[in-house]
PDB file of C-alpha atoms in Angstrom:
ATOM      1  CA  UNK N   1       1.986 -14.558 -18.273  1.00 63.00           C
ATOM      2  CA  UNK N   2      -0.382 -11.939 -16.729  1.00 74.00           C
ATOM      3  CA  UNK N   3       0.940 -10.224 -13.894  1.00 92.00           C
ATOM      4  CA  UNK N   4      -1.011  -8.752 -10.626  1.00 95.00           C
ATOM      5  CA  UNK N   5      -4.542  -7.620 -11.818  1.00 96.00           C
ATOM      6  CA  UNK N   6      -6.944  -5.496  -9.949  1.00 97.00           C
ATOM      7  CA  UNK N   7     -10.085  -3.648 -10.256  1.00 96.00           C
ATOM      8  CA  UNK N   8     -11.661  -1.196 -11.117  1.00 97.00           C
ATOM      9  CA  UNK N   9      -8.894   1.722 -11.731  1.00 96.00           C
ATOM     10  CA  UNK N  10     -10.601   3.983 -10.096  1.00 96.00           C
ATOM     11  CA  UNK N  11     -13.453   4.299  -7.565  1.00 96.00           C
ATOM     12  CA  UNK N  12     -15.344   7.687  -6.498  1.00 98.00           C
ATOM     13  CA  UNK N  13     -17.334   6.941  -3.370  1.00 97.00           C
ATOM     14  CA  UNK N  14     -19.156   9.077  -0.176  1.00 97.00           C
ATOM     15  CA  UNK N  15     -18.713   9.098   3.247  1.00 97.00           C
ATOM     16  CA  UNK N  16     -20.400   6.400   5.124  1.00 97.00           C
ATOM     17  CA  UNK N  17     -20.470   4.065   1.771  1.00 98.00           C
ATOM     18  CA  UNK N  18     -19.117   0.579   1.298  1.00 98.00           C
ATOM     19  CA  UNK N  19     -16.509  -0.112  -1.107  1.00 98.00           C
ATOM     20  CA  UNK N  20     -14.741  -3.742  -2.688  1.00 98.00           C
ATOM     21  CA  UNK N  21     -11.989  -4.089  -4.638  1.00 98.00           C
ATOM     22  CA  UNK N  22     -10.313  -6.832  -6.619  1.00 98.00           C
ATOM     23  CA  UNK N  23      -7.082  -8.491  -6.922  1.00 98.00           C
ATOM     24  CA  UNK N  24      -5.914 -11.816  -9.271  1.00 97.00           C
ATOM     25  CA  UNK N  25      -2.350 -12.559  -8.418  1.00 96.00           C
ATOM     26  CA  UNK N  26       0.401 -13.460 -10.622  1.00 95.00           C
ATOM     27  CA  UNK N  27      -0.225 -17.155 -12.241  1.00 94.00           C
ATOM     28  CA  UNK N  28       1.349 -19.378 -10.070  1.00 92.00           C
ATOM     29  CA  UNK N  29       1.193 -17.506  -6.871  1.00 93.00           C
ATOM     30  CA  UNK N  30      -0.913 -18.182  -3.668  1.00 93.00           C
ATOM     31  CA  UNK N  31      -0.780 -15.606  -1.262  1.00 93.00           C
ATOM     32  CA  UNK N  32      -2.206 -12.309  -1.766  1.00 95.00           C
ATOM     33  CA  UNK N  33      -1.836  -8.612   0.253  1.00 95.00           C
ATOM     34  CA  UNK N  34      -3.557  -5.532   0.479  1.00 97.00           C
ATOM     35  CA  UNK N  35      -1.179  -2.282   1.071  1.00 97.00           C
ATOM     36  CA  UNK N  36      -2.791   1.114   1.641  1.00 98.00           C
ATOM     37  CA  UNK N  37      -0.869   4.059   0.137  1.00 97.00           C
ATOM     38  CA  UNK N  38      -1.928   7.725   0.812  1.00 96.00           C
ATOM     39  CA  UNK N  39      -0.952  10.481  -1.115  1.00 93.00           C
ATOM     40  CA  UNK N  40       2.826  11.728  -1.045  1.00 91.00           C
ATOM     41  CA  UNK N  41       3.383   8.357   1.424  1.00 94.00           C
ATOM     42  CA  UNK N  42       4.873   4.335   1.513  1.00 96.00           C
ATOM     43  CA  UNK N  43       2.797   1.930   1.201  1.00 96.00           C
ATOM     44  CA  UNK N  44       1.230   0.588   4.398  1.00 96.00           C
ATOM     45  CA  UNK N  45       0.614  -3.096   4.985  1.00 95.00           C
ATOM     46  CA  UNK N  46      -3.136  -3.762   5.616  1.00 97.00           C
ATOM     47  CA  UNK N  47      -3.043  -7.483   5.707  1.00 95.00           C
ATOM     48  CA  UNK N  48      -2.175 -10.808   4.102  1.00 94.00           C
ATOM     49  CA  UNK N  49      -4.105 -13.890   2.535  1.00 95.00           C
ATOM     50  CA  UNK N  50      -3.272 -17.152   2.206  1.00 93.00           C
ATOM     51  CA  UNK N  51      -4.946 -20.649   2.207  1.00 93.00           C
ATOM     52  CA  UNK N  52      -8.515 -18.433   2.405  1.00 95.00           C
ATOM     53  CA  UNK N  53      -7.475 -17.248   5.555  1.00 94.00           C
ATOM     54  CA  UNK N  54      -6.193 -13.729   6.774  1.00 93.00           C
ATOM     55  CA  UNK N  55      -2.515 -14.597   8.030  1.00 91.00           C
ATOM     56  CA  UNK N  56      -1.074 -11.279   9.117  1.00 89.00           C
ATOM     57  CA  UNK N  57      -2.856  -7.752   9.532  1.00 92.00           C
ATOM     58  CA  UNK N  58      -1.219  -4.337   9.739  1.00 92.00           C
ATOM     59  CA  UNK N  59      -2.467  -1.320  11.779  1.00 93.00           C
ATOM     60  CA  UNK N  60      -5.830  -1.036  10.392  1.00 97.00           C
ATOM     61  CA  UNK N  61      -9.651  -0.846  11.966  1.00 97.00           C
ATOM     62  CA  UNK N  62     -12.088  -3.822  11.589  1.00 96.00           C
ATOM     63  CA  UNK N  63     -13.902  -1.688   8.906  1.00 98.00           C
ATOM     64  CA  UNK N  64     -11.370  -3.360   6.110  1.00 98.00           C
ATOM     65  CA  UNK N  65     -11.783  -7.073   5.349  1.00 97.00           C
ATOM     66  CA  UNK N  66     -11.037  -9.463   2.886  1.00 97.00           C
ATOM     67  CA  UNK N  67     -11.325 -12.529   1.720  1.00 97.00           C
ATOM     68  CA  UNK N  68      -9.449 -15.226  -0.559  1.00 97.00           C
ATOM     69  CA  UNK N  69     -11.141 -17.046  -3.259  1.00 97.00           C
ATOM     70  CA  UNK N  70     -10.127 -20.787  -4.101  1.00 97.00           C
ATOM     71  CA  UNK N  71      -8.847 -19.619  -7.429  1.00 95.00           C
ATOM     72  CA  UNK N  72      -6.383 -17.156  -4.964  1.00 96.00           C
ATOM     73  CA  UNK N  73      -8.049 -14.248  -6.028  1.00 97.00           C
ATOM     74  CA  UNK N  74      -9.070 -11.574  -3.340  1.00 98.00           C
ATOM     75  CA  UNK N  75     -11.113  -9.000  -2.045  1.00 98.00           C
ATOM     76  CA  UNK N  76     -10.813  -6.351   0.267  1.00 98.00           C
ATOM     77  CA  UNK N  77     -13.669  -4.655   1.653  1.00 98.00           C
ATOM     78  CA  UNK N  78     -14.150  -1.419   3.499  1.00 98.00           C
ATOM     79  CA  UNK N  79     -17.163  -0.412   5.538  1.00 97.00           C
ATOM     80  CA  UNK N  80     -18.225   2.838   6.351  1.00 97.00           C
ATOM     81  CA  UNK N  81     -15.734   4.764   3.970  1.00 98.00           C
ATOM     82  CA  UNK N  82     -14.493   8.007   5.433  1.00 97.00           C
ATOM     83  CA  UNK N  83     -12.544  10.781   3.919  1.00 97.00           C
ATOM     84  CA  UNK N  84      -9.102   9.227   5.190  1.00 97.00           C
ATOM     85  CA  UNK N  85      -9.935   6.053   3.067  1.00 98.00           C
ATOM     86  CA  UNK N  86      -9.432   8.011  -0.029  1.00 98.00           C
ATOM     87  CA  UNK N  87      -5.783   6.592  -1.533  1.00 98.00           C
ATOM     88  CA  UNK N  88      -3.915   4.269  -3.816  1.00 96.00           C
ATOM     89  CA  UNK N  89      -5.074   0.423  -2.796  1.00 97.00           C
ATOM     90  CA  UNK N  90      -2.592  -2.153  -3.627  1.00 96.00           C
ATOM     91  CA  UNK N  91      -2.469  -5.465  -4.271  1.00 96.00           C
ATOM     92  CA  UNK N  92       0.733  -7.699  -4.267  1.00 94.00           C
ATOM     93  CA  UNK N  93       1.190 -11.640  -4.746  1.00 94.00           C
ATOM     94  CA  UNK N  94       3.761 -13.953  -3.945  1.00 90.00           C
ATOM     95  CA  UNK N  95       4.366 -17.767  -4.041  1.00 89.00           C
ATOM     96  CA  UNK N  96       4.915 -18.694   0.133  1.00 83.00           C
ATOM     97  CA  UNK N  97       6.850 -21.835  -0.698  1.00 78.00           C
ATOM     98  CA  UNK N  98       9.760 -20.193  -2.120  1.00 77.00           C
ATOM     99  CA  UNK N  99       9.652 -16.254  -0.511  1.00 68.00           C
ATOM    100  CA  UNK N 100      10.673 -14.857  -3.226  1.00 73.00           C
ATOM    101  CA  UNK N 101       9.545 -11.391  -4.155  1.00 81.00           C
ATOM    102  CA  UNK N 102       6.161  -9.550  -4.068  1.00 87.00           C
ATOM    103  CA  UNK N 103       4.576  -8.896  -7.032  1.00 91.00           C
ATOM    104  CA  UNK N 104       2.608  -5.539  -6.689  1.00 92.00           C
ATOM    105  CA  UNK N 105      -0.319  -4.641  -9.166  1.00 93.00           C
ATOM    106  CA  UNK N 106      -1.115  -0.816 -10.827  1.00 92.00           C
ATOM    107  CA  UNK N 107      -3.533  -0.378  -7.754  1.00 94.00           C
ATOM    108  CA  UNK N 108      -7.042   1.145  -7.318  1.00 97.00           C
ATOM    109  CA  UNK N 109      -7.362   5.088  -6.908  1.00 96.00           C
ATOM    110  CA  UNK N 110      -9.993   5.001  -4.157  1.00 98.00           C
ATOM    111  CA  UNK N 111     -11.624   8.735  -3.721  1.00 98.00           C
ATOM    112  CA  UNK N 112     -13.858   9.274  -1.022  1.00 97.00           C
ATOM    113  CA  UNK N 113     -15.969  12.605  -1.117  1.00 96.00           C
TER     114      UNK N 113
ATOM    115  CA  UNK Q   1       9.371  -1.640  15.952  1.00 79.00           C
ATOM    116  CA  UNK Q   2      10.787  -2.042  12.187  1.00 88.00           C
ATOM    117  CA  UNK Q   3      10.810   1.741  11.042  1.00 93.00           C
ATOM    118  CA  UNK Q   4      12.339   2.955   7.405  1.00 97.00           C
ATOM    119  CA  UNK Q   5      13.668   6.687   7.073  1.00 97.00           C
ATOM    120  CA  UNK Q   6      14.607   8.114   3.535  1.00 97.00           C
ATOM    121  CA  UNK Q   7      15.654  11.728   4.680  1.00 95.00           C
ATOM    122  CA  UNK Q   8      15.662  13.200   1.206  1.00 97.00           C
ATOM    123  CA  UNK Q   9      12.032  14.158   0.355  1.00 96.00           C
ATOM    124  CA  UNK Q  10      12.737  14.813  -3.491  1.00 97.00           C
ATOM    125  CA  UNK Q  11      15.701  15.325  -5.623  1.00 97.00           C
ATOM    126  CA  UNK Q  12      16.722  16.656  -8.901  1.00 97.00           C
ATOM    127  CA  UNK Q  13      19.555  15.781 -10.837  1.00 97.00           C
ATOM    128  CA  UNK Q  14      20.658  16.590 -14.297  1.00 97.00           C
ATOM    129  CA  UNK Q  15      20.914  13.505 -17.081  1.00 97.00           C
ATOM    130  CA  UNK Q  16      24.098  12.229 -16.689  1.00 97.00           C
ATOM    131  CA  UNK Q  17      24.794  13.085 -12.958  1.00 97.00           C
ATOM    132  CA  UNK Q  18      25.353  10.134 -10.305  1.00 97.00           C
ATOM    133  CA  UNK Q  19      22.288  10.108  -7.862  1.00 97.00           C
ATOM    134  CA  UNK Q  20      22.494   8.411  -4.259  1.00 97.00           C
ATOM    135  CA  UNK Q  21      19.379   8.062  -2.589  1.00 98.00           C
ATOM    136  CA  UNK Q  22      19.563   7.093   1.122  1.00 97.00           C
ATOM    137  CA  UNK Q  23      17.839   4.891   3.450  1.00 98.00           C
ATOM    138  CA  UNK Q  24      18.595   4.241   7.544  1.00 98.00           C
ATOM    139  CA  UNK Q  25      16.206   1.559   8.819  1.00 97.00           C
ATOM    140  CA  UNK Q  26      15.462   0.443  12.556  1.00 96.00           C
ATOM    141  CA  UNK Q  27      14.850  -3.046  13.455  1.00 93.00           C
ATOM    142  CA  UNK Q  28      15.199  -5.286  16.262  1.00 90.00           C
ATOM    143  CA  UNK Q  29      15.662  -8.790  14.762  1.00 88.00           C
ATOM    144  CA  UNK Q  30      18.934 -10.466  13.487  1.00 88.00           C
ATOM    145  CA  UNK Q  31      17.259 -11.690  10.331  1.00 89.00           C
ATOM    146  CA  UNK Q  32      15.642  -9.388   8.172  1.00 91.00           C
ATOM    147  CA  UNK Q  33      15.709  -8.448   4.636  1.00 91.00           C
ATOM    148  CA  UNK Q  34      15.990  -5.083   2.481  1.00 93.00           C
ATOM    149  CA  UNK Q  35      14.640  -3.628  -0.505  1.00 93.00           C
ATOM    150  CA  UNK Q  36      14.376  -1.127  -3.050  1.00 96.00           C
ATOM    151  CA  UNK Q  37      11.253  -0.264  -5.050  1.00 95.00           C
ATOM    152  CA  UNK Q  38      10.539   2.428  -8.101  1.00 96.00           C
ATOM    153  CA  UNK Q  39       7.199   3.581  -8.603  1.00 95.00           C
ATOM    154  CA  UNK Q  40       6.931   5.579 -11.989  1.00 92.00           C
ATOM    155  CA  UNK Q  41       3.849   7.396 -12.218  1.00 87.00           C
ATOM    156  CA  UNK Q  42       1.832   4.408 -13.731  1.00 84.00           C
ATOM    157  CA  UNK Q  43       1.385   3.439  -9.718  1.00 85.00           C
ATOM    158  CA  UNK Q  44       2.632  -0.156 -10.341  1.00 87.00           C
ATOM    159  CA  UNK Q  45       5.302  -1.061  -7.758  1.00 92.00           C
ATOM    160  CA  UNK Q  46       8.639  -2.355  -9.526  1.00 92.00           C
ATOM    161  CA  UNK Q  47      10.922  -4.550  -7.846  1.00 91.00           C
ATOM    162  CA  UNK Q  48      14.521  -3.448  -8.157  1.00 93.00           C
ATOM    163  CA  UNK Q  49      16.438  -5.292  -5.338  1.00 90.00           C
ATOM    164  CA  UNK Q  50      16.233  -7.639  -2.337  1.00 88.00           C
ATOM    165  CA  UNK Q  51      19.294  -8.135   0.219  1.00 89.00           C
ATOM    166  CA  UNK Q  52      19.183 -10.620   3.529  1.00 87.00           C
ATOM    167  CA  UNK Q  53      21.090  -8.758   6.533  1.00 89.00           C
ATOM    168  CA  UNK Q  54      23.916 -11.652   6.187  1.00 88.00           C
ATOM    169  CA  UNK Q  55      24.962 -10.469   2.908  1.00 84.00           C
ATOM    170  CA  UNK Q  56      26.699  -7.169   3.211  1.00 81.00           C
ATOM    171  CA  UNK Q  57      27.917  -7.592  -0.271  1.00 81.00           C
ATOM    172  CA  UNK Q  58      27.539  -4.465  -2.498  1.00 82.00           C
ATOM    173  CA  UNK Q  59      26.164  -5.287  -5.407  1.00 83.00           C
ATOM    174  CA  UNK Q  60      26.148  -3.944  -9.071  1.00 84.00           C
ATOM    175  CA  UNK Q  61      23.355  -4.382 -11.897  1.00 86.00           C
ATOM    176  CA  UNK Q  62      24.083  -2.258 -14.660  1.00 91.00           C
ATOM    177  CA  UNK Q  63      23.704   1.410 -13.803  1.00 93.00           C
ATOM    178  CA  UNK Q  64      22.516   0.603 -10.156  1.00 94.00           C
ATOM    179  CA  UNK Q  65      24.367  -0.129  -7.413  1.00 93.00           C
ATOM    180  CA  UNK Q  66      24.009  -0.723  -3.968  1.00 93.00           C
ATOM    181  CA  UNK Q  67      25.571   0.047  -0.731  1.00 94.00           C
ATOM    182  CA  UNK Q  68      24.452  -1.948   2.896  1.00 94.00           C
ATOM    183  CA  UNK Q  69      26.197  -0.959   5.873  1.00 93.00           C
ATOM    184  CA  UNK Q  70      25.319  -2.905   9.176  1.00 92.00           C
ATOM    185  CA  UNK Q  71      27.101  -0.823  10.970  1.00 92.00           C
ATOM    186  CA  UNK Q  72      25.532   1.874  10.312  1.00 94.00           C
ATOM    187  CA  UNK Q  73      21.820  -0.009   9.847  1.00 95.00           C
ATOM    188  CA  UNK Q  74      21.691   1.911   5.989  1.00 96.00           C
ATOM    189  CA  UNK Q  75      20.949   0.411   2.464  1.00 96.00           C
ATOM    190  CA  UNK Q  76      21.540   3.350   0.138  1.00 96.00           C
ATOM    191  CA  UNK Q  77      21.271   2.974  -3.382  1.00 96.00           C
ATOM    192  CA  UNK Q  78      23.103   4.829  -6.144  1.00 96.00           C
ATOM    193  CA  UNK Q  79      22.124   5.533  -9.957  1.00 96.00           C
ATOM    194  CA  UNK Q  80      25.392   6.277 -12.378  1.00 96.00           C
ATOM    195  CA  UNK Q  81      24.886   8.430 -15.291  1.00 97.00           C
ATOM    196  CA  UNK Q  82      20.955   8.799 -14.358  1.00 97.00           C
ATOM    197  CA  UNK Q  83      18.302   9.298 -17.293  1.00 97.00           C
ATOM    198  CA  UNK Q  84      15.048  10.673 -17.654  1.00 96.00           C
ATOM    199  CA  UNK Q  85      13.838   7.241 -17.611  1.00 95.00           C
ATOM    200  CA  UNK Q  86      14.921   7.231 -14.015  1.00 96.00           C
ATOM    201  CA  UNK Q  87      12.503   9.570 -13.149  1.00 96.00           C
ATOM    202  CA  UNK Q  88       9.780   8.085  -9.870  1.00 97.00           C
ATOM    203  CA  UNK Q  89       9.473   7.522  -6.630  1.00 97.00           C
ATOM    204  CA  UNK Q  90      11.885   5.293  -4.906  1.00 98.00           C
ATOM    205  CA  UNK Q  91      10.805   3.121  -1.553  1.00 98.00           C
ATOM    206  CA  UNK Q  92      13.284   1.681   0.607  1.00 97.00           C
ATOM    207  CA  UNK Q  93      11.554  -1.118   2.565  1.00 95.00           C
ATOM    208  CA  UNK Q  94      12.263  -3.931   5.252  1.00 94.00           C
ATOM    209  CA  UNK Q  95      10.458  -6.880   6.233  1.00 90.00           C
ATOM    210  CA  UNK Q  96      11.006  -9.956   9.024  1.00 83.00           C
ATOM    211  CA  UNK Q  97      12.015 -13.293   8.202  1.00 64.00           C
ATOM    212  CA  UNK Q  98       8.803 -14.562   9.661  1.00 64.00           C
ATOM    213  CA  UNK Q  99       6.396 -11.991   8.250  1.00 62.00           C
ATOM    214  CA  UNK Q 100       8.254 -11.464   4.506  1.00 65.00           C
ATOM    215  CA  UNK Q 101       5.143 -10.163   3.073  1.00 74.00           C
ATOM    216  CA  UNK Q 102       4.879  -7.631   5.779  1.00 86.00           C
ATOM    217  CA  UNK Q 103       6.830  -5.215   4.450  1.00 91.00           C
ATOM    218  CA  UNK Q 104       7.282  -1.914   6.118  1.00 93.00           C
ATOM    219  CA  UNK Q 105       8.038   1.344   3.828  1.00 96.00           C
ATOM    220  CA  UNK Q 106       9.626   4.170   3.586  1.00 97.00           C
ATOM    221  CA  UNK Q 107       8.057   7.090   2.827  1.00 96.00           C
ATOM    222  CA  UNK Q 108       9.910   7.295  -0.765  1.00 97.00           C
ATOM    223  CA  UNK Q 109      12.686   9.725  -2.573  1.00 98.00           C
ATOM    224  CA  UNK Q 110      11.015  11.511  -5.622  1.00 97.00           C
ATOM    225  CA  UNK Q 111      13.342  11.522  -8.148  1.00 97.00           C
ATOM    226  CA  UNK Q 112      12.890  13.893 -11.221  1.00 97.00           C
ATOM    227  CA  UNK Q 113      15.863  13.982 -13.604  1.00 97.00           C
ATOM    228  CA  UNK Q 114      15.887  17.066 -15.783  1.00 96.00           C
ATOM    229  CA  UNK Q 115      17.058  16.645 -19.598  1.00 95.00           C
TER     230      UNK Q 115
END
């Protein structure tokens, strides 16, 4: 039973780029969110996907999006990349019907130069 | 506003020493829940425990045990007879009932334990 999977590893981008990373959730599991987690910090909560539709967003500028797939895969998407973008991107899945726990994946190094 | 403090930055213990790692949270609603997290240095986020704020019950799992105190708004967790293995980062964390997969960190307890 595969866990959380996301892509790529690691990402090297430049100021002002564009940037998308991946996410598959656990098997089973339907709701899908992105945390944002800086160097030598928590995780922060960037925002949450279920049904195809963003449910809940954290503290974050319009630059990051997403997007849920029918499959319950997601994207997250961040426009004009500045320096401040560069950390750990996280992906975590859960099952709403029962709230049990998230399920958090190995995460994308995002560098931003 | 939900807010998570873990006062100890990083700590090293010995093998075989008892390690508590604290954790004072701030929240506003009546219904909540806790957690702990580890986060060895593979990135992947590992579940350890989840507690509702109507069970005060301390719990046990093996070497791990927990302590939540209302009273006090703290969740601190304690490791008996640590190993090496026991070496990451630990995140306390707190969510809403309505917004569970909101969950709001702590800024994490690095724990190295020294053979």
């Amino acid at each position: 039973d595969a866990g959380v999977t996301q892509s790529p590893t690691h990402l090297i981008k430049t100021r002002g780029q564009q940037v998308t990373l991946r996410c598959s959730p656990k098997s089973g599991h339907d709701t899908v969110s992105w945390y944002q987690q800086a160097l030598g910090q928590g995780p922060q909560f960037i925002f949450q996907y279920y049904e195809e539709e963003e449910r809940q967003r954290g503290n974050f500028p319009d630059r990051f999006s997403g997007h849920q797939f029918p499959n319950y895969s997601s994207e997250l998407n961040v426009n004009a990349l500045l320096l401040g973008d560069s950390a750990l991107y996280l992906c975590a899945s859960s099952l709403r019907a029962t709230n049990e726990k998230l399920f958090f994946g190995s995460g994308t190094q995002l560098s931003v130069l | 506003a939900q807010k998570v403090t873990q006062a100890q930055t990083e700590i090293s213990v010995v093998e075989k020493e008892d390690v508590t790692l604290d954790c004072v949270y701030e929240t506003r609603d009546t219904t909540y829940y806790l957690f702990w997290y580890k986060q060895p240095p593979s990135g992947e986020l590992v579940f350890l425990i989840r507690r509702n704020s109507f069970d005060e019950q301390n719990e046990i799992s093996g070497r791990y045990s927990w302590n939540f105190q209302k009273s006090t708004s703290s969740f601190n967790f304690t490791i008996t007879a640590s190993q090496v293995v026991d070496s990451a980062v630990y995140f306390c964390a707190l969510s809403e009932d309505t917004s569970y997969d909101k969950v709001i960190f702590g800024p994490g307890t690095s724990l190295s334990v020294i053979p």
